[in-house]
Amino acid sequence: MEKIKFQVPDSEETAEFYVLEQTRINGINYILVAEEEEGDCEAFIMKEISGQEEAEASYEMVESEEELEYMSKIFASVLEDVDFAV
C-alpha cells in the first residue's frame, strides 16, 4: 500500500497517510487515505485541486457534507469490507 506525505498548509509540518483507494468522478481525482495501513482508524477523503500542468498533485480534504456523503458511498461500494461513519 502506498504511503504519501502531505504538506500541512501554512506550516512546515507534514502528515503521512496510506492511500486505500482512488477514483475519478466528473473529472476530479479523489483518494481515500488513512492514518494506519490496517485496522480501525480515521480515514479521510481528499480531492485533487491541482491542474494538469502542475508537476506535483495537490489535495484538500473534502469538507462539503453532500460531497463527503456521496464519495463515502462510492468508496464503500468499491471497498466492500470497509464501514464508513460520516
Short mmCIF file of N, CA and C in Angstrom, two decimals:
data_model
loop_
_atom_site.label_atom_id
_atom_site.label_comp_id
_atom_site.label_asym_id
_atom_site.label_seq_id
_atom_site.Cartn_x
_atom_site.Cartn_y
_atom_site.Cartn_z
N MET A 1 0.85 -1.17 0.00
CA MET A 1 0.00 0.00 0.00
C MET A 1 0.90 1.23 0.00
N GLU A 2 0.56 2.18 -0.82
CA GLU A 2 1.36 3.39 -0.96
C GLU A 2 1.16 4.33 0.23
N LYS A 3 2.25 4.88 0.71
CA LYS A 3 2.19 5.87 1.79
C LYS A 3 2.67 7.19 1.20
N ILE A 4 1.89 8.25 1.42
CA ILE A 4 2.23 9.55 0.86
C ILE A 4 2.32 10.59 1.96
N LYS A 5 3.10 11.63 1.67
CA LYS A 5 3.27 12.73 2.61
C LYS A 5 2.53 13.95 2.07
N PHE A 6 1.91 14.67 2.98
CA PHE A 6 1.22 15.91 2.64
C PHE A 6 1.84 17.04 3.44
N GLN A 7 2.00 18.17 2.80
CA GLN A 7 2.47 19.38 3.47
C GLN A 7 1.25 20.03 4.11
N VAL A 8 1.33 20.26 5.40
CA VAL A 8 0.24 20.92 6.12
C VAL A 8 0.25 22.40 5.72
N PRO A 9 -0.90 22.92 5.26
CA PRO A 9 -0.95 24.32 4.82
C PRO A 9 -0.49 25.29 5.91
N ASP A 10 0.21 26.30 5.50
CA ASP A 10 0.68 27.38 6.38
C ASP A 10 1.59 26.91 7.51
N SER A 11 2.29 25.79 7.29
CA SER A 11 3.26 25.33 8.27
C SER A 11 4.33 24.51 7.56
N GLU A 12 5.33 24.14 8.32
CA GLU A 12 6.37 23.30 7.74
C GLU A 12 6.18 21.84 8.12
N GLU A 13 5.07 21.52 8.75
CA GLU A 13 4.78 20.15 9.16
C GLU A 13 4.30 19.32 7.98
N THR A 14 4.53 18.02 8.07
CA THR A 14 4.00 17.09 7.08
C THR A 14 3.15 16.05 7.80
N ALA A 15 2.21 15.49 7.06
CA ALA A 15 1.36 14.41 7.57
C ALA A 15 1.48 13.24 6.60
N GLU A 16 1.55 12.03 7.13
CA GLU A 16 1.67 10.84 6.29
C GLU A 16 0.39 10.02 6.37
N PHE A 17 -0.06 9.56 5.21
CA PHE A 17 -1.26 8.73 5.13
C PHE A 17 -1.02 7.58 4.16
N TYR A 18 -1.75 6.50 4.38
CA TYR A 18 -1.78 5.38 3.45
C TYR A 18 -2.93 5.59 2.48
N VAL A 19 -2.68 5.40 1.21
CA VAL A 19 -3.72 5.51 0.19
C VAL A 19 -4.43 4.17 0.10
N LEU A 20 -5.72 4.15 0.50
CA LEU A 20 -6.50 2.92 0.47
C LEU A 20 -7.14 2.68 -0.89
N GLU A 21 -7.56 3.76 -1.53
CA GLU A 21 -8.25 3.64 -2.82
C GLU A 21 -8.24 4.99 -3.50
N GLN A 22 -8.43 4.97 -4.80
CA GLN A 22 -8.55 6.21 -5.56
C GLN A 22 -9.57 6.02 -6.66
N THR A 23 -10.20 7.12 -7.06
CA THR A 23 -11.19 7.08 -8.13
C THR A 23 -11.25 8.45 -8.79
N ARG A 24 -11.88 8.48 -9.94
CA ARG A 24 -12.07 9.74 -10.68
C ARG A 24 -13.56 9.87 -10.98
N ILE A 25 -14.16 10.95 -10.49
CA ILE A 25 -15.58 11.22 -10.68
C ILE A 25 -15.72 12.62 -11.27
N ASN A 26 -16.46 12.73 -12.37
CA ASN A 26 -16.70 14.02 -13.02
C ASN A 26 -15.40 14.80 -13.27
N GLY A 27 -14.36 14.09 -13.66
CA GLY A 27 -13.09 14.74 -13.98
C GLY A 27 -12.25 15.14 -12.79
N ILE A 28 -12.65 14.76 -11.59
CA ILE A 28 -11.90 15.10 -10.37
C ILE A 28 -11.36 13.81 -9.75
N ASN A 29 -10.07 13.82 -9.41
CA ASN A 29 -9.45 12.67 -8.75
C ASN A 29 -9.70 12.76 -7.25
N TYR A 30 -10.13 11.63 -6.68
CA TYR A 30 -10.35 11.53 -5.23
C TYR A 30 -9.50 10.38 -4.70
N ILE A 31 -9.00 10.54 -3.48
CA ILE A 31 -8.29 9.45 -2.81
C ILE A 31 -8.88 9.26 -1.42
N LEU A 32 -8.90 8.02 -0.99
CA LEU A 32 -9.29 7.67 0.37
C LEU A 32 -8.01 7.33 1.10
N VAL A 33 -7.70 8.07 2.15
CA VAL A 33 -6.45 7.87 2.89
C VAL A 33 -6.76 7.56 4.35
N ALA A 34 -5.83 6.85 4.99
CA ALA A 34 -5.98 6.51 6.39
C ALA A 34 -4.66 6.68 7.11
N GLU A 35 -4.76 6.89 8.41
CA GLU A 35 -3.56 7.07 9.24
C GLU A 35 -2.80 5.76 9.43
N GLU A 36 -3.52 4.65 9.43
CA GLU A 36 -2.92 3.33 9.63
C GLU A 36 -3.16 2.47 8.40
N GLU A 37 -2.27 1.51 8.16
CA GLU A 37 -2.40 0.64 7.00
C GLU A 37 -3.56 -0.35 7.15
N GLU A 38 -3.80 -0.81 8.37
CA GLU A 38 -4.87 -1.77 8.62
C GLU A 38 -5.55 -1.45 9.94
N GLY A 39 -6.73 -2.03 10.12
CA GLY A 39 -7.45 -1.88 11.37
C GLY A 39 -8.33 -0.65 11.40
N ASP A 40 -8.97 -0.44 12.55
CA ASP A 40 -9.84 0.71 12.72
C ASP A 40 -9.01 1.97 12.95
N CYS A 41 -9.29 2.98 12.18
CA CYS A 41 -8.59 4.25 12.33
C CYS A 41 -9.37 5.31 11.56
N GLU A 42 -8.94 6.55 11.72
CA GLU A 42 -9.58 7.63 10.99
C GLU A 42 -9.15 7.58 9.54
N ALA A 43 -10.11 7.85 8.66
CA ALA A 43 -9.84 7.91 7.23
C ALA A 43 -10.40 9.22 6.71
N PHE A 44 -9.83 9.68 5.62
CA PHE A 44 -10.23 10.95 5.05
C PHE A 44 -10.38 10.81 3.54
N ILE A 45 -11.32 11.54 2.99
CA ILE A 45 -11.47 11.60 1.55
C ILE A 45 -10.91 12.95 1.10
N MET A 46 -10.01 12.88 0.15
CA MET A 46 -9.35 14.09 -0.34
C MET A 46 -9.59 14.19 -1.84
N LYS A 47 -9.66 15.44 -2.33
CA LYS A 47 -9.82 15.63 -3.77
C LYS A 47 -8.66 16.46 -4.30
N GLU A 48 -8.30 16.14 -5.54
CA GLU A 48 -7.18 16.84 -6.16
C GLU A 48 -7.62 18.23 -6.59
N ILE A 49 -6.79 19.21 -6.27
CA ILE A 49 -7.10 20.58 -6.63
C ILE A 49 -6.07 21.17 -7.58
N SER A 50 -5.04 20.38 -7.91
CA SER A 50 -4.00 20.88 -8.82
C SER A 50 -4.43 20.72 -10.27
N GLY A 51 -3.85 21.51 -11.11
CA GLY A 51 -4.12 21.43 -12.53
C GLY A 51 -3.22 20.40 -13.20
N GLN A 52 -3.57 20.04 -14.42
CA GLN A 52 -2.80 19.03 -15.15
C GLN A 52 -1.37 19.48 -15.44
N GLU A 53 -1.16 20.79 -15.54
CA GLU A 53 0.16 21.31 -15.87
C GLU A 53 1.12 21.31 -14.68
N GLU A 54 0.62 21.08 -13.48
CA GLU A 54 1.47 21.10 -12.28
C GLU A 54 2.23 19.78 -12.14
N ALA A 55 3.47 19.87 -11.69
CA ALA A 55 4.33 18.69 -11.56
C ALA A 55 3.88 17.78 -10.42
N GLU A 56 3.44 18.36 -9.32
CA GLU A 56 3.00 17.57 -8.17
C GLU A 56 1.51 17.79 -7.94
N ALA A 57 0.85 16.73 -7.54
CA ALA A 57 -0.59 16.82 -7.24
C ALA A 57 -0.79 17.49 -5.89
N SER A 58 -1.82 18.31 -5.81
CA SER A 58 -2.22 18.95 -4.55
C SER A 58 -3.61 18.47 -4.21
N TYR A 59 -3.83 18.15 -2.94
CA TYR A 59 -5.12 17.65 -2.48
C TYR A 59 -5.61 18.47 -1.31
N GLU A 60 -6.92 18.48 -1.14
CA GLU A 60 -7.52 19.08 0.05
C GLU A 60 -8.59 18.12 0.56
N MET A 61 -8.85 18.20 1.85
CA MET A 61 -9.88 17.36 2.46
C MET A 61 -11.25 17.76 1.91
N VAL A 62 -12.08 16.77 1.66
CA VAL A 62 -13.46 17.04 1.25
C VAL A 62 -14.21 17.48 2.51
N GLU A 63 -14.78 18.67 2.48
CA GLU A 63 -15.47 19.21 3.65
C GLU A 63 -16.97 19.35 3.44
N SER A 64 -17.41 19.44 2.20
CA SER A 64 -18.84 19.55 1.91
C SER A 64 -19.55 18.27 2.35
N GLU A 65 -20.58 18.41 3.18
CA GLU A 65 -21.32 17.24 3.67
C GLU A 65 -21.89 16.41 2.52
N GLU A 66 -22.45 17.10 1.52
CA GLU A 66 -23.04 16.39 0.38
C GLU A 66 -21.98 15.62 -0.40
N GLU A 67 -20.87 16.28 -0.69
CA GLU A 67 -19.79 15.64 -1.44
C GLU A 67 -19.18 14.50 -0.63
N LEU A 68 -19.02 14.70 0.67
CA LEU A 68 -18.45 13.67 1.54
C LEU A 68 -19.35 12.44 1.60
N GLU A 69 -20.65 12.66 1.73
CA GLU A 69 -21.59 11.54 1.77
C GLU A 69 -21.59 10.77 0.45
N TYR A 70 -21.61 11.50 -0.66
CA TYR A 70 -21.61 10.88 -1.98
C TYR A 70 -20.34 10.05 -2.20
N MET A 71 -19.19 10.63 -1.89
CA MET A 71 -17.92 9.93 -2.10
C MET A 71 -17.75 8.77 -1.12
N SER A 72 -18.30 8.88 0.08
CA SER A 72 -18.27 7.76 1.02
C SER A 72 -19.00 6.56 0.45
N LYS A 73 -20.13 6.81 -0.19
CA LYS A 73 -20.89 5.71 -0.81
C LYS A 73 -20.11 5.09 -1.96
N ILE A 74 -19.44 5.91 -2.75
CA ILE A 74 -18.62 5.39 -3.85
C ILE A 74 -17.50 4.50 -3.32
N PHE A 75 -16.75 5.00 -2.35
CA PHE A 75 -15.66 4.21 -1.80
C PHE A 75 -16.17 2.97 -1.06
N ALA A 76 -17.30 3.06 -0.40
CA ALA A 76 -17.87 1.90 0.29
C ALA A 76 -18.24 0.80 -0.70
N SER A 77 -18.72 1.18 -1.89
CA SER A 77 -19.08 0.17 -2.88
C SER A 77 -17.83 -0.48 -3.48
N VAL A 78 -16.76 0.27 -3.58
CA VAL A 78 -15.51 -0.27 -4.12
C VAL A 78 -14.82 -1.16 -3.08
N LEU A 79 -14.80 -0.71 -1.85
CA LEU A 79 -14.17 -1.44 -0.75
C LEU A 79 -15.26 -2.09 0.09
N GLU A 80 -15.69 -3.25 -0.29
CA GLU A 80 -16.84 -3.89 0.35
C GLU A 80 -16.66 -4.20 1.83
N ASP A 81 -15.42 -4.34 2.29
CA ASP A 81 -15.18 -4.70 3.69
C ASP A 81 -14.89 -3.49 4.58
N VAL A 82 -15.24 -2.29 4.11
CA VAL A 82 -14.99 -1.07 4.87
C VAL A 82 -16.31 -0.43 5.26
N ASP A 83 -16.40 -0.01 6.53
CA ASP A 83 -17.58 0.71 7.02
C ASP A 83 -17.19 2.15 7.26
N PHE A 84 -18.07 3.06 6.83
CA PHE A 84 -17.83 4.49 7.00
C PHE A 84 -18.78 5.06 8.02
N ALA A 85 -18.26 5.93 8.87
CA ALA A 85 -19.08 6.71 9.78
C ALA A 85 -18.81 8.17 9.44
N VAL A 86 -19.80 8.81 8.83
CA VAL A 86 -19.61 10.20 8.38
C VAL A 86 -20.02 11.15 9.48
#
